[in-house]
mmCIF file with all atom_site columns, N, CA and C in Angstrom:
data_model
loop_
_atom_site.group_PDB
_atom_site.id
_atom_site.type_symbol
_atom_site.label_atom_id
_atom_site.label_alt_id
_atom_site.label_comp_id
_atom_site.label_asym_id
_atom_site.label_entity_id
_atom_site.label_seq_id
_atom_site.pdbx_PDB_ins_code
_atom_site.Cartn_x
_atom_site.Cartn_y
_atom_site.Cartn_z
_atom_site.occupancy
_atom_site.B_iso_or_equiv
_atom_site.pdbx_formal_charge
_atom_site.auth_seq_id
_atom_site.auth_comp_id
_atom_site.auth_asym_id
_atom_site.auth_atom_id
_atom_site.pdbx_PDB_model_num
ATOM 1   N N  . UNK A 1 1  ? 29.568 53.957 9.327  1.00 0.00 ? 1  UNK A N  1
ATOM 2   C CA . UNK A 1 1  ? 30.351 54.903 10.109 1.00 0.00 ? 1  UNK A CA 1
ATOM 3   C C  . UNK A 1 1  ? 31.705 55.092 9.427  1.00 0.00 ? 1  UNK A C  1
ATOM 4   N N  . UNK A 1 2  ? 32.054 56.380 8.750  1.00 0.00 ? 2  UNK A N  1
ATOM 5   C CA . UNK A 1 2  ? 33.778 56.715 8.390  1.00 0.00 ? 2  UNK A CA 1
ATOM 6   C C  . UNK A 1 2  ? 34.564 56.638 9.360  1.00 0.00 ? 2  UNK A C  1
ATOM 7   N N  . UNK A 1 3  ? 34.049 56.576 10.560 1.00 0.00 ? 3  UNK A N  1
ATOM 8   C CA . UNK A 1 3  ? 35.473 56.237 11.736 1.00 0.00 ? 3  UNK A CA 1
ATOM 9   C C  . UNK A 1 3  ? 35.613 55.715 12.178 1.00 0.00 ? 3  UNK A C  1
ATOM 10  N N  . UNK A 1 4  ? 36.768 54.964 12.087 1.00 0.00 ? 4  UNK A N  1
ATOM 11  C CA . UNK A 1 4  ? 37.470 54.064 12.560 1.00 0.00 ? 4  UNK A CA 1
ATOM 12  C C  . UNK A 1 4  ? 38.130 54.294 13.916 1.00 0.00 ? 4  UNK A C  1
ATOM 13  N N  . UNK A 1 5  ? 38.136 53.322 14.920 1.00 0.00 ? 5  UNK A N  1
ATOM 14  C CA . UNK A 1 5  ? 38.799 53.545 16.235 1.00 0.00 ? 5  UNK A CA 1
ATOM 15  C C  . UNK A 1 5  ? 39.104 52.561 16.780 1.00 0.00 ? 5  UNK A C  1
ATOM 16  N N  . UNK A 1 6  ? 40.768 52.455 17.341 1.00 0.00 ? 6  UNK A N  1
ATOM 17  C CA . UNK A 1 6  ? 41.056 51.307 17.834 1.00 0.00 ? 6  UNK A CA 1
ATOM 18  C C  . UNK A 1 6  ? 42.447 51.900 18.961 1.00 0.00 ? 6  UNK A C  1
ATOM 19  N N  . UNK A 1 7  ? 42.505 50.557 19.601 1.00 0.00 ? 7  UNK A N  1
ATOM 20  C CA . UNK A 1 7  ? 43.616 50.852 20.855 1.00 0.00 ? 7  UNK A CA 1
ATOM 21  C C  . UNK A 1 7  ? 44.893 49.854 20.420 1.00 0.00 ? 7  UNK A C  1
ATOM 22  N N  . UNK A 1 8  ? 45.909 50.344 20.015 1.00 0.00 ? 8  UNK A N  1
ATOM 23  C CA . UNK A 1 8  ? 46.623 49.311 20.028 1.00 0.00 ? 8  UNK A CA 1
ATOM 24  C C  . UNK A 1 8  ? 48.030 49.437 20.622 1.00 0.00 ? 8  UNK A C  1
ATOM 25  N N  . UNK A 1 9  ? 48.003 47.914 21.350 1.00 0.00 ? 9  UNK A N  1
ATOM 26  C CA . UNK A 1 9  ? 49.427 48.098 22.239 1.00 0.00 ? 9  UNK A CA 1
ATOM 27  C C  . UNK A 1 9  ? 50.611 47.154 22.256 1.00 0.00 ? 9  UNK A C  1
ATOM 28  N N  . UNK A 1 10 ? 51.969 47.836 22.026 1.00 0.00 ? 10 UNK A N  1
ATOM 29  C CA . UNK A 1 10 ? 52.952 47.460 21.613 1.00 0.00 ? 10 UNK A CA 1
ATOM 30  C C  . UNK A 1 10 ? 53.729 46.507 22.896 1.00 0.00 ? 10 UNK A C  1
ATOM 31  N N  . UNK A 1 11 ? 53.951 45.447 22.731 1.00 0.00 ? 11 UNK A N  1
ATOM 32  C CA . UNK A 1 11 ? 54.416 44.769 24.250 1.00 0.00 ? 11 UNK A CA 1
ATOM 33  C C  . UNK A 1 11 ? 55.312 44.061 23.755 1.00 0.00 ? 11 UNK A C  1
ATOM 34  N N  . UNK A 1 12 ? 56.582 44.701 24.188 1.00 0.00 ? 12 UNK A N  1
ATOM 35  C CA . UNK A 1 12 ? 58.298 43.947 24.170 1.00 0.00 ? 12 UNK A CA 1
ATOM 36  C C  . UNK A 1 12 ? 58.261 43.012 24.656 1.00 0.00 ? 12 UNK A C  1
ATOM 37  N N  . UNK A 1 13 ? 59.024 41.829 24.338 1.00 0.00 ? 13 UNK A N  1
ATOM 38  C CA . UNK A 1 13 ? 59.510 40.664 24.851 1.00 0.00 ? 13 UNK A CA 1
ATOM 39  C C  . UNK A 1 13 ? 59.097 40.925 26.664 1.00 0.00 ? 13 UNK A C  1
ATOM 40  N N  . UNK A 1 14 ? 58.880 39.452 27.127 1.00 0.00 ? 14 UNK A N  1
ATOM 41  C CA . UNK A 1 14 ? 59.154 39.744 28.950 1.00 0.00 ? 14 UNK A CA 1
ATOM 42  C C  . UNK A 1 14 ? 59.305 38.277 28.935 1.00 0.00 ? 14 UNK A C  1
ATOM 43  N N  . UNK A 1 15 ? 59.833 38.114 30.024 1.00 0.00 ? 15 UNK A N  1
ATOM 44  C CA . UNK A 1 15 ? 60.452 36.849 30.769 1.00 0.00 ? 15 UNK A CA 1
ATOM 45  C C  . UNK A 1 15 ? 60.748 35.717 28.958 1.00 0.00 ? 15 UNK A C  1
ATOM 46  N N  . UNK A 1 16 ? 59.626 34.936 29.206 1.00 0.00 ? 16 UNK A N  1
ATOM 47  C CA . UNK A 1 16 ? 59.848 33.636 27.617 1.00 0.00 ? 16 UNK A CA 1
ATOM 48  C C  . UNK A 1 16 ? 58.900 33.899 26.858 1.00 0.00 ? 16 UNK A C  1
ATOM 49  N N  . UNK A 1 17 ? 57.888 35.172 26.891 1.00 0.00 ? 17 UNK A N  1
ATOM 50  C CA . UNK A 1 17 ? 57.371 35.577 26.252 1.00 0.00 ? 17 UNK A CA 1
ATOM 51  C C  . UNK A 1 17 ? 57.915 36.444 24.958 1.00 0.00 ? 17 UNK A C  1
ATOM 52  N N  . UNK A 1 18 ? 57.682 36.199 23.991 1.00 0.00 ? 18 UNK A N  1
ATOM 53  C CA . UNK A 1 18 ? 57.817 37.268 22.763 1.00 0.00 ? 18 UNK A CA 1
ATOM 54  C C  . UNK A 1 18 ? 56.899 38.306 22.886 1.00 0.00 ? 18 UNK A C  1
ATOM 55  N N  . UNK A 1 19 ? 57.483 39.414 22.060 1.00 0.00 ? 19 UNK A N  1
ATOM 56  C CA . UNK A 1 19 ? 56.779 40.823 22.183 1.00 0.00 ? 19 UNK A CA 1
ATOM 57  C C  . UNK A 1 19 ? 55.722 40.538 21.060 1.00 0.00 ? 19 UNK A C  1
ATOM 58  N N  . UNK A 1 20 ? 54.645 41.314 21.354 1.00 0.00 ? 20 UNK A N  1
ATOM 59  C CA . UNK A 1 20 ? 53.729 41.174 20.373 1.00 0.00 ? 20 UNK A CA 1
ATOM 60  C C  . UNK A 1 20 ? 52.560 42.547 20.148 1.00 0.00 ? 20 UNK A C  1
ATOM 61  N N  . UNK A 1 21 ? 52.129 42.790 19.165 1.00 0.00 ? 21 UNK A N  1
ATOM 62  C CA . UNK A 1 21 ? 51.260 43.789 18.986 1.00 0.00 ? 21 UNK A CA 1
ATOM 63  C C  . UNK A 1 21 ? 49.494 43.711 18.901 1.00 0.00 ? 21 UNK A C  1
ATOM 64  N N  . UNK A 1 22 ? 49.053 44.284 20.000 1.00 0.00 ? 22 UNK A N  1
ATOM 65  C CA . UNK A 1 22 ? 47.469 43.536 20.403 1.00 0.00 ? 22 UNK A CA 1
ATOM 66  C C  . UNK A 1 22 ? 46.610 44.872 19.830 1.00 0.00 ? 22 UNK A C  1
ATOM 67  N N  . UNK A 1 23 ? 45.802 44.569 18.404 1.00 0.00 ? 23 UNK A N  1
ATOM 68  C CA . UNK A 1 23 ? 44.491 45.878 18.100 1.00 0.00 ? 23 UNK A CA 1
ATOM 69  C C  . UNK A 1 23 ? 43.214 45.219 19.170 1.00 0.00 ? 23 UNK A C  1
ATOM 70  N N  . UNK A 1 24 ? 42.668 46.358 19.657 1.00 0.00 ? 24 UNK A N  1
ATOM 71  C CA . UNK A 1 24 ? 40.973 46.116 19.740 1.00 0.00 ? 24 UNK A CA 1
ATOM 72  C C  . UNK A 1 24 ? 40.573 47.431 19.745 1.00 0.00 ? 24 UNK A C  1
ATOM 73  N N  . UNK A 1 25 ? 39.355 46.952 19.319 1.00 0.00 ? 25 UNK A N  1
ATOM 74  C CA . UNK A 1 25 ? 38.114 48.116 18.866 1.00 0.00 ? 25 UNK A CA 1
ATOM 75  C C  . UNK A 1 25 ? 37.528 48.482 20.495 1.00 0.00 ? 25 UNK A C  1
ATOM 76  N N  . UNK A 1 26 ? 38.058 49.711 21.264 1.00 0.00 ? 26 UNK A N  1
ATOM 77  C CA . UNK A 1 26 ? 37.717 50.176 22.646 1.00 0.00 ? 26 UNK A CA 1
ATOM 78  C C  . UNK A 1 26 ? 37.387 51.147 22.386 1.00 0.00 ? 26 UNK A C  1
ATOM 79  N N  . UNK A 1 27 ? 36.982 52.241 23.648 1.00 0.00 ? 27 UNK A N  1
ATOM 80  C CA . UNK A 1 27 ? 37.093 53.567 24.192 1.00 0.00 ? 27 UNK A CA 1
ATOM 81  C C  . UNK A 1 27 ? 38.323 54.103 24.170 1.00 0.00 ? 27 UNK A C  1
ATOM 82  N N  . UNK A 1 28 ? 38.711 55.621 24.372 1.00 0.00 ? 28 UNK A N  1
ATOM 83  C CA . UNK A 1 28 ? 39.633 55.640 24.548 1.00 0.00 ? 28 UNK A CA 1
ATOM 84  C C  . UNK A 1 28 ? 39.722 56.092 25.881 1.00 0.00 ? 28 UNK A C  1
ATOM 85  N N  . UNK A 1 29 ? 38.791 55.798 26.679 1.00 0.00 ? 29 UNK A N  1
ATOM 86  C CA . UNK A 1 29 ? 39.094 55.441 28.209 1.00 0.00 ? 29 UNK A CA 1
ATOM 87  C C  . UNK A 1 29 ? 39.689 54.142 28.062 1.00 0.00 ? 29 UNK A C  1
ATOM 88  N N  . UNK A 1 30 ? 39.464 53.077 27.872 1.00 0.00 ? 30 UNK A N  1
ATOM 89  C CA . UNK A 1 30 ? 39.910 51.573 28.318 1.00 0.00 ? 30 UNK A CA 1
ATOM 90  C C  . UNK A 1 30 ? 40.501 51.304 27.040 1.00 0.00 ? 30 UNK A C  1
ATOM 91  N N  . UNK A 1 31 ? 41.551 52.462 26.811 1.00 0.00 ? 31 UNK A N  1
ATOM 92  C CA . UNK A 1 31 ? 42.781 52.074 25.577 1.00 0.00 ? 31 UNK A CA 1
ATOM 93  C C  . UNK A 1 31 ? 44.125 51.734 26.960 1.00 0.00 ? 31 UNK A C  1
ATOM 94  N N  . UNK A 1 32 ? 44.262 50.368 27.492 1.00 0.00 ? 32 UNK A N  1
ATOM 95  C CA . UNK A 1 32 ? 44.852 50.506 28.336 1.00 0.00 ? 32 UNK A CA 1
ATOM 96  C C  . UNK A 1 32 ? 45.097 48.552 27.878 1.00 0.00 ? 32 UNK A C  1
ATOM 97  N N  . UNK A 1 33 ? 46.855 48.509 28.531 1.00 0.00 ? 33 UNK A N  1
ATOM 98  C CA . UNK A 1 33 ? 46.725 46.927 28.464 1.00 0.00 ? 33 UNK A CA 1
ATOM 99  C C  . UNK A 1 33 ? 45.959 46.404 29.312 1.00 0.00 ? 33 UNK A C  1
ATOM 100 N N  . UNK A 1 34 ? 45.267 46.115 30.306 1.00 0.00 ? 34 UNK A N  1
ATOM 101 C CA . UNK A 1 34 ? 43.885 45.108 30.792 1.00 0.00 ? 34 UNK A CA 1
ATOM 102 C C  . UNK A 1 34 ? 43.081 45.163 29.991 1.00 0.00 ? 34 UNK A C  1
ATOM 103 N N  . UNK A 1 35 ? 42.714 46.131 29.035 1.00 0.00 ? 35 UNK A N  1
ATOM 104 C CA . UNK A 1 35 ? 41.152 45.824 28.435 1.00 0.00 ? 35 UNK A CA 1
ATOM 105 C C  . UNK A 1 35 ? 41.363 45.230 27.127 1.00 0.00 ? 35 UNK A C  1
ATOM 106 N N  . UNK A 1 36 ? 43.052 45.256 26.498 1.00 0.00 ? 36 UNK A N  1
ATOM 107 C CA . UNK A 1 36 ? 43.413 45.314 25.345 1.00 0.00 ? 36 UNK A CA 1
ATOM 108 C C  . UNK A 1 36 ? 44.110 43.964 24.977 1.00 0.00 ? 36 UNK A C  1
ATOM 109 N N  . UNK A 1 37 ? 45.060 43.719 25.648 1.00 0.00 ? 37 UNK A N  1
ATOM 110 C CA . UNK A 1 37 ? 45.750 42.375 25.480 1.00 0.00 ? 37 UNK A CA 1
ATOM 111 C C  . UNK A 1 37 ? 44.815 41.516 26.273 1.00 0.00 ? 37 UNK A C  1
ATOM 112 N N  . UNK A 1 38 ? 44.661 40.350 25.361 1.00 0.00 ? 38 UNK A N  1
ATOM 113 C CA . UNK A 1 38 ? 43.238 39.256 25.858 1.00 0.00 ? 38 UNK A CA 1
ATOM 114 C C  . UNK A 1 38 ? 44.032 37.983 24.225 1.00 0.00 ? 38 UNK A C  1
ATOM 115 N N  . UNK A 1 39 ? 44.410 37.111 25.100 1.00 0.00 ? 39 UNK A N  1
ATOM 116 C CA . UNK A 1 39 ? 44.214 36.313 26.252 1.00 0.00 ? 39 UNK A CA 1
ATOM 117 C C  . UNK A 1 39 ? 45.569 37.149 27.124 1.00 0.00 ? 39 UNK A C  1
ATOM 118 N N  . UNK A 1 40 ? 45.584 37.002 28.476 1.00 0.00 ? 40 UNK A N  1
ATOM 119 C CA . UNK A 1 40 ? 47.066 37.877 28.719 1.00 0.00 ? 40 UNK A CA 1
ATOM 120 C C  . UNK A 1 40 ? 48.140 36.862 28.957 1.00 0.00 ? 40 UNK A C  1
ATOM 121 N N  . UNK A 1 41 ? 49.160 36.908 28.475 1.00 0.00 ? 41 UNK A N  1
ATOM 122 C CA . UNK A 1 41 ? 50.165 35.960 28.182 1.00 0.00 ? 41 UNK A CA 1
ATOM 123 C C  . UNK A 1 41 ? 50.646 35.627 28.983 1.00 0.00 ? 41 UNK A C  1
ATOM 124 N N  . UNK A 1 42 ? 50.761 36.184 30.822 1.00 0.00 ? 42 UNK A N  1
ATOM 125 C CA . UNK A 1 42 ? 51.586 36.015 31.511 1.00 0.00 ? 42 UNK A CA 1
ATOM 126 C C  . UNK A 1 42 ? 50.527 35.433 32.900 1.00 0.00 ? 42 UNK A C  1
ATOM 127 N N  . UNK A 1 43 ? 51.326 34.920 33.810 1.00 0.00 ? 43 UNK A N  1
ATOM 128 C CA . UNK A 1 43 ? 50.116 34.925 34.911 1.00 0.00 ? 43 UNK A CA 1
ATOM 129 C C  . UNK A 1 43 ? 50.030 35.410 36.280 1.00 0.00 ? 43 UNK A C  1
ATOM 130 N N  . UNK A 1 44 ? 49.079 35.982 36.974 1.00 0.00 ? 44 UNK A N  1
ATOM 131 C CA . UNK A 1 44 ? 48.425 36.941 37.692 1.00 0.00 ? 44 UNK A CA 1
ATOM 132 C C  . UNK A 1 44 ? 49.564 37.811 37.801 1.00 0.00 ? 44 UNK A C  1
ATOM 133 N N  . UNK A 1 45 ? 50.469 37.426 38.986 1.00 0.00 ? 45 UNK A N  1
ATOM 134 C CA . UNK A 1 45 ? 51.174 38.369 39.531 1.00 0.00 ? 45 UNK A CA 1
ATOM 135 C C  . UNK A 1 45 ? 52.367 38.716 38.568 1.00 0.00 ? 45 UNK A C  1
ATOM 136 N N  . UNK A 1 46 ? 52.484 38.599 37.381 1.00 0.00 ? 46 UNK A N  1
ATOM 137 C CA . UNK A 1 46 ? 53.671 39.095 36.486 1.00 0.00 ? 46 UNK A CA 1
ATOM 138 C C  . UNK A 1 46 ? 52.633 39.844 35.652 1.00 0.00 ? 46 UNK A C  1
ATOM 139 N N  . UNK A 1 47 ? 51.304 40.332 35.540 1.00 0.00 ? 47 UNK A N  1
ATOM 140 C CA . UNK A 1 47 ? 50.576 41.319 34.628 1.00 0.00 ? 47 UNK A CA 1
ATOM 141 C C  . UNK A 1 47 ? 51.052 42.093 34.737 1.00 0.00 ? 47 UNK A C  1
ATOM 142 N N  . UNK A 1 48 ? 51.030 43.073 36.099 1.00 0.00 ? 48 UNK A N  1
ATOM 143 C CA . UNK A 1 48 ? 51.563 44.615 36.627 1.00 0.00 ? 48 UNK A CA 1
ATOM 144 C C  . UNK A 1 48 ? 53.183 44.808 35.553 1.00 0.00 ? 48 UNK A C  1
ATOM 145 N N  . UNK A 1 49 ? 53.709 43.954 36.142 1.00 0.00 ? 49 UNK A N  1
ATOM 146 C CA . UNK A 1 49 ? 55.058 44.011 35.087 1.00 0.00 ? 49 UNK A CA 1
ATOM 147 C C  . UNK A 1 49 ? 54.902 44.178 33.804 1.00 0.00 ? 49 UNK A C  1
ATOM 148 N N  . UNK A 1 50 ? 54.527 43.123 33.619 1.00 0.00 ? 50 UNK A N  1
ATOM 149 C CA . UNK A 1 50 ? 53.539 42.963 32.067 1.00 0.00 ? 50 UNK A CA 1
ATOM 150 C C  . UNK A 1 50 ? 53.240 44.243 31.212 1.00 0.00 ? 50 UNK A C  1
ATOM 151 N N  . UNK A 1 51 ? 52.145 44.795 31.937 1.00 0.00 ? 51 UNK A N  1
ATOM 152 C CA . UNK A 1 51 ? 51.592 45.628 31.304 1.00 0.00 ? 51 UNK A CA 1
ATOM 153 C C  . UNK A 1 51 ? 52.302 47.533 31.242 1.00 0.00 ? 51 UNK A C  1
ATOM 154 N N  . UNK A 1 52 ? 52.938 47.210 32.469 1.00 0.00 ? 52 UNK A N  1
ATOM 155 C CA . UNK A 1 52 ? 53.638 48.415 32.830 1.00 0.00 ? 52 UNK A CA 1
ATOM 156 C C  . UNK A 1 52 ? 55.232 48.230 31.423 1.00 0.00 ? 52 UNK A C  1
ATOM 157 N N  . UNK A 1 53 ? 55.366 47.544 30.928 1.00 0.00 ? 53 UNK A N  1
ATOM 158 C CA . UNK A 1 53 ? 56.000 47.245 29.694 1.00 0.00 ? 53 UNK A CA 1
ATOM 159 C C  . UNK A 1 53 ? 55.306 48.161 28.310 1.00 0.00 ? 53 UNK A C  1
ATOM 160 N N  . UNK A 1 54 ? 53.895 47.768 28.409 1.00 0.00 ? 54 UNK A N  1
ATOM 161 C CA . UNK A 1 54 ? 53.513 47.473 26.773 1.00 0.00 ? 54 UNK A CA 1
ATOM 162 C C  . UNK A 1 54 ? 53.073 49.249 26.654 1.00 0.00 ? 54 UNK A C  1
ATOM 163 N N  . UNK A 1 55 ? 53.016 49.720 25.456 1.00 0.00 ? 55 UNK A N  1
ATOM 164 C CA . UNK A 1 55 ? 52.832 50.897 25.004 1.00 0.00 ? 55 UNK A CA 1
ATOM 165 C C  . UNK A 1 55 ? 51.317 51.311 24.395 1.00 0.00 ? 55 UNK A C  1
ATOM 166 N N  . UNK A 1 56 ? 50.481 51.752 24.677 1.00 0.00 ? 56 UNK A N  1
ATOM 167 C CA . UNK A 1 56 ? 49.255 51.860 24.090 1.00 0.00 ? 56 UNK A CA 1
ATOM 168 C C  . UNK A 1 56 ? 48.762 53.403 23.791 1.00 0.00 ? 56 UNK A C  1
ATOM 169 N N  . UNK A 1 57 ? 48.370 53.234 22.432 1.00 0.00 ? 57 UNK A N  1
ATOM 170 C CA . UNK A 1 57 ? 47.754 54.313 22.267 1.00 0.00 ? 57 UNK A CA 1
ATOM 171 C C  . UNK A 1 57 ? 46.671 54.007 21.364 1.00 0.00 ? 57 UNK A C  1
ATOM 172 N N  . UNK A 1 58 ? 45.332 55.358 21.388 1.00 0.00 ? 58 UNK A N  1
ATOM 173 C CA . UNK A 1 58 ? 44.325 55.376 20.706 1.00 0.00 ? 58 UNK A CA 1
ATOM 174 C C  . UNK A 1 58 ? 44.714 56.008 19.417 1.00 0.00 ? 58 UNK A C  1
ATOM 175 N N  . UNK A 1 59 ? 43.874 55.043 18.327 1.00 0.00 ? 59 UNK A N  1
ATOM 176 C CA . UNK A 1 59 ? 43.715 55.900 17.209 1.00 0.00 ? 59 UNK A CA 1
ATOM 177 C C  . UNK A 1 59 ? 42.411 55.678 17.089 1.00 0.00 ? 59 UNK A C  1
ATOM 178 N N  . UNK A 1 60 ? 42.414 57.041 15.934 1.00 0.00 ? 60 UNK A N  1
ATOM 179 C CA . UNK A 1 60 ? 41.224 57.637 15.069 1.00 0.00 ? 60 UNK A CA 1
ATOM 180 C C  . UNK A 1 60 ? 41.304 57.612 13.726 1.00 0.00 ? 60 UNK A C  1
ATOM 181 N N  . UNK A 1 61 ? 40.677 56.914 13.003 1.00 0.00 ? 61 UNK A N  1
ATOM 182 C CA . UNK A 1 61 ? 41.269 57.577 11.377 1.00 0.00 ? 61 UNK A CA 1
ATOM 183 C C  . UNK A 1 61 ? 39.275 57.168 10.575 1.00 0.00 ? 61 UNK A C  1
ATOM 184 N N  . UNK A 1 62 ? 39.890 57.968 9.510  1.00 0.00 ? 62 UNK A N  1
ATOM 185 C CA . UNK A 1 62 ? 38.621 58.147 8.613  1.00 0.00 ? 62 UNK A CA 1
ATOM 186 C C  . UNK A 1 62 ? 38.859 57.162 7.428  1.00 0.00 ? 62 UNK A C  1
ATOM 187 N N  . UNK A 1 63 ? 38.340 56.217 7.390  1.00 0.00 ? 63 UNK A N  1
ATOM 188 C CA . UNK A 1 63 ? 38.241 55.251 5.980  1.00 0.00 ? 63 UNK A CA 1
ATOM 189 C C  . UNK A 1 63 ? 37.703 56.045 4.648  1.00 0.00 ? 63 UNK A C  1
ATOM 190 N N  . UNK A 1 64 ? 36.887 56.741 4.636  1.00 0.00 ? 64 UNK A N  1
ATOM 191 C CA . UNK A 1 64 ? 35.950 57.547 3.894  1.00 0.00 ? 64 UNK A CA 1
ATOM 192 C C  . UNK A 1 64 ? 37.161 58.075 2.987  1.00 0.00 ? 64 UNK A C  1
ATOM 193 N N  . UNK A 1 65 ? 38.264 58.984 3.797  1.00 0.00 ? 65 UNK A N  1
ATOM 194 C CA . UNK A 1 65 ? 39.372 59.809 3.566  1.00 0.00 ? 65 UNK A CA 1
ATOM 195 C C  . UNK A 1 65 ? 40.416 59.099 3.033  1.00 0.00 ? 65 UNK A C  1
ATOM 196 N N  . UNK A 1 66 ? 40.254 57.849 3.463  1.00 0.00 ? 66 UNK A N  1
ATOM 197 C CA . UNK A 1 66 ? 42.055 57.080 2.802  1.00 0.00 ? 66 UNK A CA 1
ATOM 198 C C  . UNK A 1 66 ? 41.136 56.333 1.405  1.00 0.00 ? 66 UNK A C  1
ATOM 199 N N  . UNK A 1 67 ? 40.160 56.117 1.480  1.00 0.00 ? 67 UNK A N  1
ATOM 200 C CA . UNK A 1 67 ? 39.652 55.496 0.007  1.00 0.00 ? 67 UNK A CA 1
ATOM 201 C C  . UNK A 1 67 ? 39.539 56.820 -0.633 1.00 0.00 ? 67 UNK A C  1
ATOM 202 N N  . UNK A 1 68 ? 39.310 58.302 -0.596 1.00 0.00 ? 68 UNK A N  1
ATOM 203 C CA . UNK A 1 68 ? 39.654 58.782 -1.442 1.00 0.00 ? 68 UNK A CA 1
ATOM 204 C C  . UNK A 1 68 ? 41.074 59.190 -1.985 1.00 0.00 ? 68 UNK A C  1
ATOM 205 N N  . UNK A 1 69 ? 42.048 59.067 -0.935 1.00 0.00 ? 69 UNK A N  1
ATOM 206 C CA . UNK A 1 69 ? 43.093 59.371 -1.337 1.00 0.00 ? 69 UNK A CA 1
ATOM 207 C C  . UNK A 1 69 ? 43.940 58.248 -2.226 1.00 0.00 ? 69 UNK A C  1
ATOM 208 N N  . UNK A 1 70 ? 42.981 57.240 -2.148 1.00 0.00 ? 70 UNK A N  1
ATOM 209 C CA . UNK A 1 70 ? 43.832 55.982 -2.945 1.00 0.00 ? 70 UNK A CA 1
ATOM 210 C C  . UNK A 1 70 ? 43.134 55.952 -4.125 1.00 0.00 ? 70 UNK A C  1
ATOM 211 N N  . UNK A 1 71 ? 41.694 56.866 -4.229 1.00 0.00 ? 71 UNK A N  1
ATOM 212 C CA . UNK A 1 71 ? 41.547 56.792 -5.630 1.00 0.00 ? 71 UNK A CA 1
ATOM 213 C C  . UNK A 1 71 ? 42.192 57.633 -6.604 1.00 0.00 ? 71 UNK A C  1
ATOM 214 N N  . UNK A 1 72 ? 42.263 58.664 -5.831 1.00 0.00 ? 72 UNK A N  1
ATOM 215 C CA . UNK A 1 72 ? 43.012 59.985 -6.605 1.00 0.00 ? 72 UNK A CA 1
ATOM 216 C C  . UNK A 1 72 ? 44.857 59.820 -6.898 1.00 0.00 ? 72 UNK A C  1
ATOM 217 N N  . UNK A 1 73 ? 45.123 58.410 -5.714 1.00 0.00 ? 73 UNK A N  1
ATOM 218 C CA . UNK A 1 73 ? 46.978 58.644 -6.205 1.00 0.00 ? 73 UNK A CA 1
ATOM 219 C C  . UNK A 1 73 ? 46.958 57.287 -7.318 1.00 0.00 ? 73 UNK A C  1
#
């Protein structure tokens, strides 16, 4: 498969936690922090906070396309 797809979400520092950046290979329905950050760093009732923090978005990209462009530069 040339395509590549992943969710990845950006999560700032919270309480004594450090910020950290979580990839997984999802949908981009469940490109969302519950399906994405695993193990979740915080516990139960500080997730909502948690997650209402972290930034997620889907990508798409073509491998096929960046190996040719790295053969040609």
């Amino acid at each position: 498969n040339s395509e590549d797809v992943r969710c990845k979400c950006i999560c700032p520092p919270y309480k004594d936690h450090s910020g950290h950046i979580y990839n997984k290979n999802v949908s981009q329905k469940d490109c969302d922090c519950l399906h994405v950050v695993e193990p979740m760093p915080v516990p139960g009732p500080d997730v909502e906070a948690y997650c209402l923090r972290c930034e997620c978005k889907y990508e798409e990209r073509s491998s096929v396309t960046i190996k040719v462009n790295a053969i040609l530069l």
